[in-house]
Coordinates of C-alpha atoms in Angstrom, one line a residue:
Chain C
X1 CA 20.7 -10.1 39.2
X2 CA 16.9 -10.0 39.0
X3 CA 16.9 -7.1 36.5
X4 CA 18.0 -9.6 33.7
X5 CA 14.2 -11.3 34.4
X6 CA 12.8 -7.8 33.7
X7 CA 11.9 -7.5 30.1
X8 CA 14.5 -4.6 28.2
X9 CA 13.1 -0.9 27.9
X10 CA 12.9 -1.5 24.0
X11 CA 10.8 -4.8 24.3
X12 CA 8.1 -3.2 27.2
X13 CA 7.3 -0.3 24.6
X14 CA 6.6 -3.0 21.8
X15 CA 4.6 -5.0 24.6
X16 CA 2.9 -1.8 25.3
X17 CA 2.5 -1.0 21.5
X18 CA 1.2 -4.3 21.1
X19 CA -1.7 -3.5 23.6
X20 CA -2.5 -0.1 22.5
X21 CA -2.9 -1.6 18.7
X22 CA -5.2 -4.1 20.2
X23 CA -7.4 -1.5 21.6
X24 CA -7.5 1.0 19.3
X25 CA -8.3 -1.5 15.6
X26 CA -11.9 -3.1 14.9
X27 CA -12.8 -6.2 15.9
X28 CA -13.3 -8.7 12.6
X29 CA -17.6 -9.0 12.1
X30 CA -17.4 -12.3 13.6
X31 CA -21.2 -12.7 13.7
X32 CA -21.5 -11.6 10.2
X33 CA -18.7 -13.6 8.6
X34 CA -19.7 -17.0 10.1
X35 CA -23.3 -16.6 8.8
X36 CA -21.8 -15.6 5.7
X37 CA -19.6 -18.6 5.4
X38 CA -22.7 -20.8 6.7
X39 CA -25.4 -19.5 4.2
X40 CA -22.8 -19.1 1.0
X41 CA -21.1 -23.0 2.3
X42 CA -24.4 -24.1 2.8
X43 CA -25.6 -23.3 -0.5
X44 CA -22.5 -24.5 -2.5
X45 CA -22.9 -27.8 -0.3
X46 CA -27.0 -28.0 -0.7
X47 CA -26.5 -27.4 -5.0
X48 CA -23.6 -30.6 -4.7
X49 CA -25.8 -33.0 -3.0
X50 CA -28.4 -32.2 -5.3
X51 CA -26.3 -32.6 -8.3
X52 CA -25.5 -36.5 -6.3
X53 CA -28.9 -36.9 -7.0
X54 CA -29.8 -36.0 -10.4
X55 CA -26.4 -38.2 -11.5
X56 CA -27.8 -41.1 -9.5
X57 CA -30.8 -40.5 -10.9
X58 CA -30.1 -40.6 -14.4
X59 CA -28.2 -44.2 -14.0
X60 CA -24.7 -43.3 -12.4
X61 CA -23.8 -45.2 -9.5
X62 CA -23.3 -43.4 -6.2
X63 CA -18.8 -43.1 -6.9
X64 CA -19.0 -41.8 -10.2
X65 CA -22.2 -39.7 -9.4
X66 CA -19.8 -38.0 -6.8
X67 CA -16.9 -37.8 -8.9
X68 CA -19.2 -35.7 -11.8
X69 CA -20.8 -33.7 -9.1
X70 CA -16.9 -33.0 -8.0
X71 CA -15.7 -31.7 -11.9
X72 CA -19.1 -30.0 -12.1
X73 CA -18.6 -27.8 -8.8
X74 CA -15.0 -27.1 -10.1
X75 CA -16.0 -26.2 -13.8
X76 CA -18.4 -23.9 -12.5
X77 CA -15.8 -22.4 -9.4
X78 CA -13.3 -21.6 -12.3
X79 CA -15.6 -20.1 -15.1
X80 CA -17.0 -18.0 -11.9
X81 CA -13.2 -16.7 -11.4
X82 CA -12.3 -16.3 -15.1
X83 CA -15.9 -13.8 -15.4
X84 CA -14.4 -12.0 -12.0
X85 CA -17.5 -13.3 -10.1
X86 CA -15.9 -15.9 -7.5
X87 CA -13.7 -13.7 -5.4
X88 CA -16.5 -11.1 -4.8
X89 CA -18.9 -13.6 -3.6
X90 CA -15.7 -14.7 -1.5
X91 CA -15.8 -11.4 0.3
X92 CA -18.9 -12.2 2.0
X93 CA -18.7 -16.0 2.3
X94 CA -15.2 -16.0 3.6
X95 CA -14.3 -19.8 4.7
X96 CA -17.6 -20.4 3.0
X97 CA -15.9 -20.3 -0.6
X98 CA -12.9 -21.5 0.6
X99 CA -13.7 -24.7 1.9
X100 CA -15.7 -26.5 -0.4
X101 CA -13.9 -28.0 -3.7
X102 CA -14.7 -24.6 -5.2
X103 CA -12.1 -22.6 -3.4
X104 CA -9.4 -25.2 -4.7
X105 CA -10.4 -24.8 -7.9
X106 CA -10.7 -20.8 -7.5
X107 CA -6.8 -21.6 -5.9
X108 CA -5.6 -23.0 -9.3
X109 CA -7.5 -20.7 -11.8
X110 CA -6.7 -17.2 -10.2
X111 CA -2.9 -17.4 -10.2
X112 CA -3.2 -19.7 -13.9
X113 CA -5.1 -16.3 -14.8
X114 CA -2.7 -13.4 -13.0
X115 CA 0.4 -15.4 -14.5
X116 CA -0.8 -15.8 -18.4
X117 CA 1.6 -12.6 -18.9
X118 CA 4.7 -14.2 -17.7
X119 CA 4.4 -17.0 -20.3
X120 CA 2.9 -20.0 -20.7
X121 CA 6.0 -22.3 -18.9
X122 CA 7.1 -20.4 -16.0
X123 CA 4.0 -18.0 -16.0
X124 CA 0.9 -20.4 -15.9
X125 CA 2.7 -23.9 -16.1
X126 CA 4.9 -23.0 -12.4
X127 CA 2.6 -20.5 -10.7
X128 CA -0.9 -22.2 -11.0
X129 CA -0.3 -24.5 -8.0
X130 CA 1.2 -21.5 -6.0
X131 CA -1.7 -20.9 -3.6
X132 CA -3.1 -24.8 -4.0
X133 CA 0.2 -26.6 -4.1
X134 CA 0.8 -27.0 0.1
X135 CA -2.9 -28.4 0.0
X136 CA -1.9 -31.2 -2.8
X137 CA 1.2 -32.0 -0.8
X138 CA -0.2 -32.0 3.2
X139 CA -3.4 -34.1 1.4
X140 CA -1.0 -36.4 0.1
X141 CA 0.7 -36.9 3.0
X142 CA -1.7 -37.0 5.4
X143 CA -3.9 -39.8 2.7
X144 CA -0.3 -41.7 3.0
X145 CA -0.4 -41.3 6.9
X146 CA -4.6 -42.8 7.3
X147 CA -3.6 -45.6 4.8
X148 CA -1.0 -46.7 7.0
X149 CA -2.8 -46.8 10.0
X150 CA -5.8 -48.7 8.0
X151 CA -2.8 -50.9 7.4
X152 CA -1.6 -51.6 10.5
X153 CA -4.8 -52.1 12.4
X154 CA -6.9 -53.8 9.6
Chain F
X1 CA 32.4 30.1 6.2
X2 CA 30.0 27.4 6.0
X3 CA 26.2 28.3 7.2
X4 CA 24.4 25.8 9.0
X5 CA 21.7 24.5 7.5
X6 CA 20.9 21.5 10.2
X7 CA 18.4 22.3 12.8
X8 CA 18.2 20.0 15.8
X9 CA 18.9 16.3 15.5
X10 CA 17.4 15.1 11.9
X11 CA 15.7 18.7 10.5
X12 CA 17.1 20.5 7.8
X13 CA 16.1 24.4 7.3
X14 CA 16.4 25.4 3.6
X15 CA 17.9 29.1 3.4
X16 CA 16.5 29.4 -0.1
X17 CA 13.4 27.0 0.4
X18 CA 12.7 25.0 -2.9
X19 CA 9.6 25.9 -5.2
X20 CA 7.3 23.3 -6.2
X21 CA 6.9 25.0 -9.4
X22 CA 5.0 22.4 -11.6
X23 CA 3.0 19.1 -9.9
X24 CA 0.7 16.5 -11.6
X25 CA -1.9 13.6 -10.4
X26 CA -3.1 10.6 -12.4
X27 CA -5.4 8.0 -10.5
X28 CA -7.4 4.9 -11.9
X29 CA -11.3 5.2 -11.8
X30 CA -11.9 3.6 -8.1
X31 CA -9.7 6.6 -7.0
X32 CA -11.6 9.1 -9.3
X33 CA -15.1 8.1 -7.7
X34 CA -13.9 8.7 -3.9
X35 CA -14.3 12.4 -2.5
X36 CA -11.2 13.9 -4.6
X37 CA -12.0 12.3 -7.6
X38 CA -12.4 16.3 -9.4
X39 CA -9.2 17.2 -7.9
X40 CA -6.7 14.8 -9.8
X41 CA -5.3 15.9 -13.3
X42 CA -6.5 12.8 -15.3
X43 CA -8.4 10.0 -14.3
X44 CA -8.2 6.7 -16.2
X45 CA -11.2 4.9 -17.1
X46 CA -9.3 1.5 -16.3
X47 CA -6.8 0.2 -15.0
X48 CA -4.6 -1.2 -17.9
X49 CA -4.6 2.0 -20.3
X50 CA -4.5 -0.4 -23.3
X51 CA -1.4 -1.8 -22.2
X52 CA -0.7 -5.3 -21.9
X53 CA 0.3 -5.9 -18.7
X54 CA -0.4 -3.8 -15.5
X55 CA 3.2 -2.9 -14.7
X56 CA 2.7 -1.4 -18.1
X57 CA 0.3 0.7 -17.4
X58 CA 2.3 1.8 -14.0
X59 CA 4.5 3.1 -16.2
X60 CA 2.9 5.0 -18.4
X61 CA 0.8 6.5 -15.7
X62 CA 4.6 7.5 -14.4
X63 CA 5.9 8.6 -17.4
X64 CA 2.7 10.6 -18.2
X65 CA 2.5 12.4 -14.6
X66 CA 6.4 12.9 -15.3
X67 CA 5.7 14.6 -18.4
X68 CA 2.6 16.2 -17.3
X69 CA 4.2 18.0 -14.6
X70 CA 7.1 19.4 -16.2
X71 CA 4.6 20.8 -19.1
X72 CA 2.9 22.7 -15.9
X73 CA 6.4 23.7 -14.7
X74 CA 6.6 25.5 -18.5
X75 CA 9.9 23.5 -18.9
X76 CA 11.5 20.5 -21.4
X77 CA 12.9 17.8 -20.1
X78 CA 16.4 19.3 -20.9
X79 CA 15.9 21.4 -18.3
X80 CA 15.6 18.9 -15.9
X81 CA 18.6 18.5 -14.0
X82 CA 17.9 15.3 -12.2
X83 CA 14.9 13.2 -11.3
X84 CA 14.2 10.8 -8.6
X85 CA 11.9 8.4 -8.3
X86 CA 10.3 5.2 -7.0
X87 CA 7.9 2.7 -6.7
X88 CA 6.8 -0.2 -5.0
X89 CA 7.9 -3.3 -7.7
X90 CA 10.5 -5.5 -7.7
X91 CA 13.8 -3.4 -8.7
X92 CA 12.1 -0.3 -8.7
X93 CA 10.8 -1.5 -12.7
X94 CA 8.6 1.2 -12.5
X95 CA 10.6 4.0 -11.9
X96 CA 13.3 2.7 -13.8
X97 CA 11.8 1.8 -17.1
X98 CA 10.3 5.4 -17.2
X99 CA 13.2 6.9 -16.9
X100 CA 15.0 5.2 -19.5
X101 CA 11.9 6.6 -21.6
X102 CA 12.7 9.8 -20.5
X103 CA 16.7 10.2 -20.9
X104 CA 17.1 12.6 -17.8
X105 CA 19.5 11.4 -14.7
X106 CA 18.3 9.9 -13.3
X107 CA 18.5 8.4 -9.4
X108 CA 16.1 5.7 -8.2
X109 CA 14.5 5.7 -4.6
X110 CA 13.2 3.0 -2.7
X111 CA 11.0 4.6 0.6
X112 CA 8.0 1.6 -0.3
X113 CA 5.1 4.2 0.4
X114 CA 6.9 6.7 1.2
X115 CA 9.0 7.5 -1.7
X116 CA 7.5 10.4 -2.8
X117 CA 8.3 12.4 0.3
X118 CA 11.6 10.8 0.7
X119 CA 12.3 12.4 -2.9
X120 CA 10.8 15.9 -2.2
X121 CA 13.5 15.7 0.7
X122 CA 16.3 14.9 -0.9
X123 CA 15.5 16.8 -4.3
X124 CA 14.8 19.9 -1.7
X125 CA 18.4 19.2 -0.4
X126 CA 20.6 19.2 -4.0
X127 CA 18.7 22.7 -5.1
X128 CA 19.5 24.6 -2.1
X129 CA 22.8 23.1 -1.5
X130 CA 23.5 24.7 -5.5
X131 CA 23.8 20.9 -7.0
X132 CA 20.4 21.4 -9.5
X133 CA 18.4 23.9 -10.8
X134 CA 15.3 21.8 -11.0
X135 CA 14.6 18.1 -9.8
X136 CA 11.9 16.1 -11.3
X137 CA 10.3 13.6 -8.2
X138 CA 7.9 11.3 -9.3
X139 CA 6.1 8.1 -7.0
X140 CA 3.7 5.7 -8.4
X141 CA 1.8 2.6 -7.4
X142 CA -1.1 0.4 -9.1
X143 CA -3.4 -1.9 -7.0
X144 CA -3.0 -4.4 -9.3
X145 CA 0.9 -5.1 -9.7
X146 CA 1.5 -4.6 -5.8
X147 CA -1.6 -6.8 -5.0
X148 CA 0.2 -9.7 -7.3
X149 CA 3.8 -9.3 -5.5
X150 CA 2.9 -8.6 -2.2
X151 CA -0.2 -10.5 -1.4
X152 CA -2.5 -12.6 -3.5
X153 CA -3.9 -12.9 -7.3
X154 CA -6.7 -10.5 -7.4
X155 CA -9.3 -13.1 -8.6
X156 CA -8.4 -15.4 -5.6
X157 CA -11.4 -15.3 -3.2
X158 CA -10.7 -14.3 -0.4
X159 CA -12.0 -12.0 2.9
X160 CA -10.2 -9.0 3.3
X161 CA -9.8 -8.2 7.6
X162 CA -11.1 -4.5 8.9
X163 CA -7.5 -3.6 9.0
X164 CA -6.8 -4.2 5.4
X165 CA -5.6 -1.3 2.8
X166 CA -6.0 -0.4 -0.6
X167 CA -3.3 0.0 -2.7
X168 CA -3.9 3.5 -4.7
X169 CA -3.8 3.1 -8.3
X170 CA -1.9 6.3 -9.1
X171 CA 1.1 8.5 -10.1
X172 CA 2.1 11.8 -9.1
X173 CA 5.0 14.0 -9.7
X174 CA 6.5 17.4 -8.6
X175 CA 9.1 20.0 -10.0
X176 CA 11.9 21.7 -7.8
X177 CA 13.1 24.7 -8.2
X178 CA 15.9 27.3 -7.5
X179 CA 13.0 30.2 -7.7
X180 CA 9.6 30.5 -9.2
X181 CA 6.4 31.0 -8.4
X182 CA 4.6 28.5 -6.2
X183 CA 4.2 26.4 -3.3
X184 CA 7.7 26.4 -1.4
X185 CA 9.2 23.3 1.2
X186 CA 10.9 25.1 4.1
X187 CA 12.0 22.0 6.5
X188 CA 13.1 18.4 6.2
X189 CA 13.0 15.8 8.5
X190 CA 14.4 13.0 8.4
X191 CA 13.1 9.6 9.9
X192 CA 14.6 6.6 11.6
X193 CA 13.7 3.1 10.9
X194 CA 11.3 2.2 13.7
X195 CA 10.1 -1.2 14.3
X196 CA 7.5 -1.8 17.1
X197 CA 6.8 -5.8 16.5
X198 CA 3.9 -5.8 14.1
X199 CA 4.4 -8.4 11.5
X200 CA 0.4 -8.7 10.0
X201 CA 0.8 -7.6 6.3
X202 CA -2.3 -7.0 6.9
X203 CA -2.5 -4.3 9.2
X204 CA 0.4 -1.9 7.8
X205 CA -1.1 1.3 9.4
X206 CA -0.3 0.3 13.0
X207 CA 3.3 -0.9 11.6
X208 CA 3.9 2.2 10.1
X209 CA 2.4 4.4 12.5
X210 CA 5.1 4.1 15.5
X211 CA 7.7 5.5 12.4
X212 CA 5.0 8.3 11.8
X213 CA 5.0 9.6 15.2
X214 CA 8.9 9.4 16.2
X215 CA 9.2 11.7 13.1
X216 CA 6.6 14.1 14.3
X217 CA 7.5 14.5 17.9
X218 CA 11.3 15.0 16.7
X219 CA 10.1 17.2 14.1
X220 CA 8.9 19.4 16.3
X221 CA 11.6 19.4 19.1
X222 CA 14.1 20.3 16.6
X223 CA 11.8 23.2 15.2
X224 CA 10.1 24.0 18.7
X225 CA 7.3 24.2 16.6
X226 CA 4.3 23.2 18.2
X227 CA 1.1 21.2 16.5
X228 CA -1.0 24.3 15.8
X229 CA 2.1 26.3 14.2
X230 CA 0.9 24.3 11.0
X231 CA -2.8 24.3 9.3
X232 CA -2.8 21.1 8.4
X233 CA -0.8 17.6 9.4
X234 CA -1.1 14.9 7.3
X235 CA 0.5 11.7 7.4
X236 CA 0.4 9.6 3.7
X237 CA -0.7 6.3 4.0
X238 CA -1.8 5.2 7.4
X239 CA -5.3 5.1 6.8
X240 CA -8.0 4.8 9.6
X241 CA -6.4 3.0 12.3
X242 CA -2.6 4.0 11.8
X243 CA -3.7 7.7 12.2
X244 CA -5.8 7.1 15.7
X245 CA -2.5 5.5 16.5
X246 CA 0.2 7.8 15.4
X247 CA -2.4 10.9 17.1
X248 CA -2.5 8.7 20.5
X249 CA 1.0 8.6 20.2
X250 CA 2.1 12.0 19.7
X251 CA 0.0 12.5 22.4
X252 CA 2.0 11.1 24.8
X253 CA 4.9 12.6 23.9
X254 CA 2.8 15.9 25.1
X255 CA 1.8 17.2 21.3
X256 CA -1.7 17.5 20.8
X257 CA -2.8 16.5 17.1
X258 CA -6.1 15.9 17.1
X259 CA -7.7 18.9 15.6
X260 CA -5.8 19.5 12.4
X261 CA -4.5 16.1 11.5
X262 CA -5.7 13.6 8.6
X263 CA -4.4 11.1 6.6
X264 CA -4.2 10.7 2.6
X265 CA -4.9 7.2 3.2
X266 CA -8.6 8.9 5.0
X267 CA -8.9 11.3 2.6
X268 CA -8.9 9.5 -0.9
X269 CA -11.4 6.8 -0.5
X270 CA -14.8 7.2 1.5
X271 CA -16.9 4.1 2.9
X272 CA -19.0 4.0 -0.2
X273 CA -15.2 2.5 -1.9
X274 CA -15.4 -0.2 0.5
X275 CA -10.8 -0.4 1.0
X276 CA -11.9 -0.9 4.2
X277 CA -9.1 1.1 6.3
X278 CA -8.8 2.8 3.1
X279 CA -5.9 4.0 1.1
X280 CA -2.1 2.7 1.0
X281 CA 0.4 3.0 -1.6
X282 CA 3.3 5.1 -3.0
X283 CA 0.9 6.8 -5.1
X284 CA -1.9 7.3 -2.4
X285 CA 0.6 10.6 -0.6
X286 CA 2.3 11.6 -4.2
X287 CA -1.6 12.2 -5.7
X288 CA -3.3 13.2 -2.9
X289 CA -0.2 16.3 -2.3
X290 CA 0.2 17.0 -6.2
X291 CA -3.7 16.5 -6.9
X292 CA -5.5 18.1 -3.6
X293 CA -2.9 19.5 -1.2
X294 CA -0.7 21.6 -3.5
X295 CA -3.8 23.2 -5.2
X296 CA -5.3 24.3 -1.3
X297 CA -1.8 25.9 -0.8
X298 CA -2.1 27.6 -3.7
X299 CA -5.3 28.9 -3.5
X300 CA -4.5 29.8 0.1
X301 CA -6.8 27.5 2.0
X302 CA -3.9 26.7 4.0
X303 CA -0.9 28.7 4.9
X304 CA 1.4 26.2 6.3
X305 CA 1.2 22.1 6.7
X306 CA 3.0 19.7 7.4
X307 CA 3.2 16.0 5.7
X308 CA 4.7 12.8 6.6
X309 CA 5.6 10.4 4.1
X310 CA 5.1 6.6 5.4
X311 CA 6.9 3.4 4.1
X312 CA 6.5 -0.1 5.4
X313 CA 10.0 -1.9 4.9
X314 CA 8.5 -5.4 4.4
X315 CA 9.6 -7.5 1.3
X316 CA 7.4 -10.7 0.9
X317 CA 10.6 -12.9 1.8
X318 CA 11.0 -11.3 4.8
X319 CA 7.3 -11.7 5.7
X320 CA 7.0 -15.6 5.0
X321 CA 10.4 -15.5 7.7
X322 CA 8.7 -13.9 10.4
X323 CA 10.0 -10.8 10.8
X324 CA 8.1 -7.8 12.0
X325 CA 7.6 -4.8 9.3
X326 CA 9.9 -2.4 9.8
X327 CA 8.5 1.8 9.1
X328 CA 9.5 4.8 7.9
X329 CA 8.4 8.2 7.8
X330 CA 9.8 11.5 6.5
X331 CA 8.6 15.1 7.2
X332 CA 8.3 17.9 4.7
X333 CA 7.0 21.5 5.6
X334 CA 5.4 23.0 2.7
X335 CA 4.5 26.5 2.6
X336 CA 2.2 28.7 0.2
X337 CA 4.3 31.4 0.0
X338 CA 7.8 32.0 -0.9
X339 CA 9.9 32.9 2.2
X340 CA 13.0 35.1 2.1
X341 CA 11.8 37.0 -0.8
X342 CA 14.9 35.8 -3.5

């Protein structure tokens, strides 16, 4: 019977929902939130490489001059979340916060923060890695992964 | 013999239509500095009341609207015979702690956003069926605890879409009565779970809005009232988008809306609040009826309107599963004068 390849009554008027929803709610400022992300990014990215250089410049060598830049940027992310400051530069920078090591550290802070009440075990202890846990895990997995095909074709 | 009461397929008439005899509003200060901010009966200066926690203060904005509105009602709560309330937490802790606060009987409601029109319905039903004398109804939500359970830690930076809502930080709460003086509900109606496919937590005005407008056409069908029978329509919590949605809706069912319909959700927060589509919440329809509407009817700006609780039926289990968000919507006719004369 052909009208089993005809979709049901039920699912056409959520198809046709579907269409009238698109239509009728705003567009994301696309435009507006990429040159958000790009100027805010930009600027997180431009203050790390100059942090690179003043460590190199004050003796460190070029690993450990990135590693300090990397706990500076984070110390900096997550006294920015604990004053309130880091999610409403967020609101305009979008992927711009997110991205660099700042967002992870924002990640970890905000939920430590939001959780204090529940205790310090299963409050802060279990809920800090909430939002930055699956990026530990995947980054872990996927390091595993690019080590083993360094292996095999090294 | 039995009179019937039921009108059509999910409206109740009341014979002796309930009294709102004694309502009460309490926002948080991003609420007080949107366009009603001088209608609500107290405006908090924060949002944790010098409580510890923010489900705290949920509760004592609760309890205090509670109390509030039976002191306006020129009652105890002794005289109250039952109250029913809800929120948006986990177990209904809001709702559940006040009333152990309180010692009334108490039932507890789950309608999510909803709720507070859910209990003026069912309240309406046990006074004129005889089964209570007065009913406390009470609805509360705070942008803080439903933000934590339902989407992210505030502090966590992130971009918020066009279609995003803001959960009211609020309480509001209304007494029934047998008689009195006061604003009085004269119809019911009932909603059916409708679910049209939207599953973006972020865009709950289009998910509830398909639940908003099967209640309105049905509404009136069973009434064969038509749109401009009523001086106002007003939907709770569908905010900018859900209400050009529900209107285009009811629209094609053949019941014009357009020129007397809004949306509490519209009405508490202006652009310069930045919620984007702008209000949601349990609280958002329970202070914007008890702060603003109630006090129009009363002062005989309008006559007759119409309101339409709306609930999104979403848990955050079933989100991370996929599933779509289920609505709900219940209609309540309130009118500014007391019909029937008794």
């Amino acid at each position: 019977m052909s009208e089993n390849e005809q979709p049901s009554p039920e699912e056409m008027q959520k198809i046709q929902y579907q269409q009238m929803v698109m239509k009728t709610k705003p567009k994301p400022p696309l435009l507006r939130n990429v040159a958000g992300a790009f100027i805010i990014g930009g600027t997180i990215c431009t203050f790390g490489q100059a942090l690179i250089n003043f460590y190199k410049s004050v003796g460190l060598a070029k690993p450990e001059a990135g590693a300090a830049t990397s706990a500076t940027l984070v110390f900096i992310a997550a006294v920015l979340t604990g004053l309130g400051i880091y999610d409403s530069i967020a609101k305009y920078a979008g992927a711009g916060t997110i991205v660099p090591i700042t967002g992870f550290a924002n990640s970890i802070v905000a939920p430590a923060l939001e959780f204090r009440r529940e205790g310090m075990v299963f409050g802060v202890g279990q809920k800090m890695f909430t939002l930055a846990g699956p990026v530990l895990a995947f980054g872990f997995v996927s390091a595993w992964l690019v080590g083993l095909i360094y292996y095999l074709f090294s | 013999m039995a009179v019937n009461k039921k009108m059509g397929k999910q409206t109740i008439a009341f014979h002796n239509p309930p009294v709102i005899i004694g309502a009460s509003s309490i926002v948080g200060p991003k609420e007080g500095q949107g366009p009603l901010g001088k209608e609500f009966d107290t405006v908090l200066p924060d949002t944790l009341v010098g409580e510890q926690t923010w489900e705290k203060a949920e509760r004592k904005m609760l309890k205090t609207s509670c109390e509030m509105a039976v002191q306006k009602a020129k009652l105890t709560l002794q005289d109250i015979d039952f109250m029913m309330a809800g929120d948006l937490l986990n177990q209904l802790i809001s709702a559940n702690f006040t009333a152990r606060d309180l010692g009334v009987p108490f039932i507890g409601l789950y309608g999510a956003c909803s709720t507070m029109f859910e209990g003026l319905a069912l309240g309406s039903m046990l006074v004129d069926g005889g089964y209570a004398n007065h009913i406390l109804t009470a609805a509360s939500s705070h942008y803080d605890t439903a933000e934590r359970q339902f989407r992210f830690p505030t502090e966590m930076g992130v971009q918020r879409p066009p279609t995003a809502q803001w959960t009211v930080t609020g309480a509001g709460a209304a007494v029934l009565a047998s008689g009195g003086k006061g604003p009085a509900i004269t119809h019911v109606t009932i909603g059916k779970v409708i679910d049209l496919g939207i599953s973006d937590a972020n865009d709950m005005g289009s998910a509830m809005a398909p639940a908003a407008a099967d209640t309105l056409i049905q509404h009136f069908k069973d009434t064969g009232r038509k749109p401009s029978d009523y001086d106002l329509i007003f939907t709770g919590d569908l905010a900018s988008i859900g209400r050009a949605l529900t209107e285009q809706m009811v629209k094609q069912a053949g019941f014009d809306i357009s020129k007397n319909y809004t949306d509490c959700g519209v009405l508490i927060f202006d652009s310069a609040r930045d919620t984007h589509a702008g209000g949601s919440g349990c609280g958002c329809s329970a202070v914007v009826l008890a702060g603003y509407l109630l006090k129009q009817l009363t002062a005989g700006v309008y006559k007759r309107i119409l309101g339409v609780g709306t609930g999104a039926l979403l848990s955050t289990t079933s989100s991370l599963q996929g599933e779509s968000i289920p609505g709900i919507a219940h209609a309540v006719v309130i009118e500014g004068y007391k019909l029937g004369g008794n």
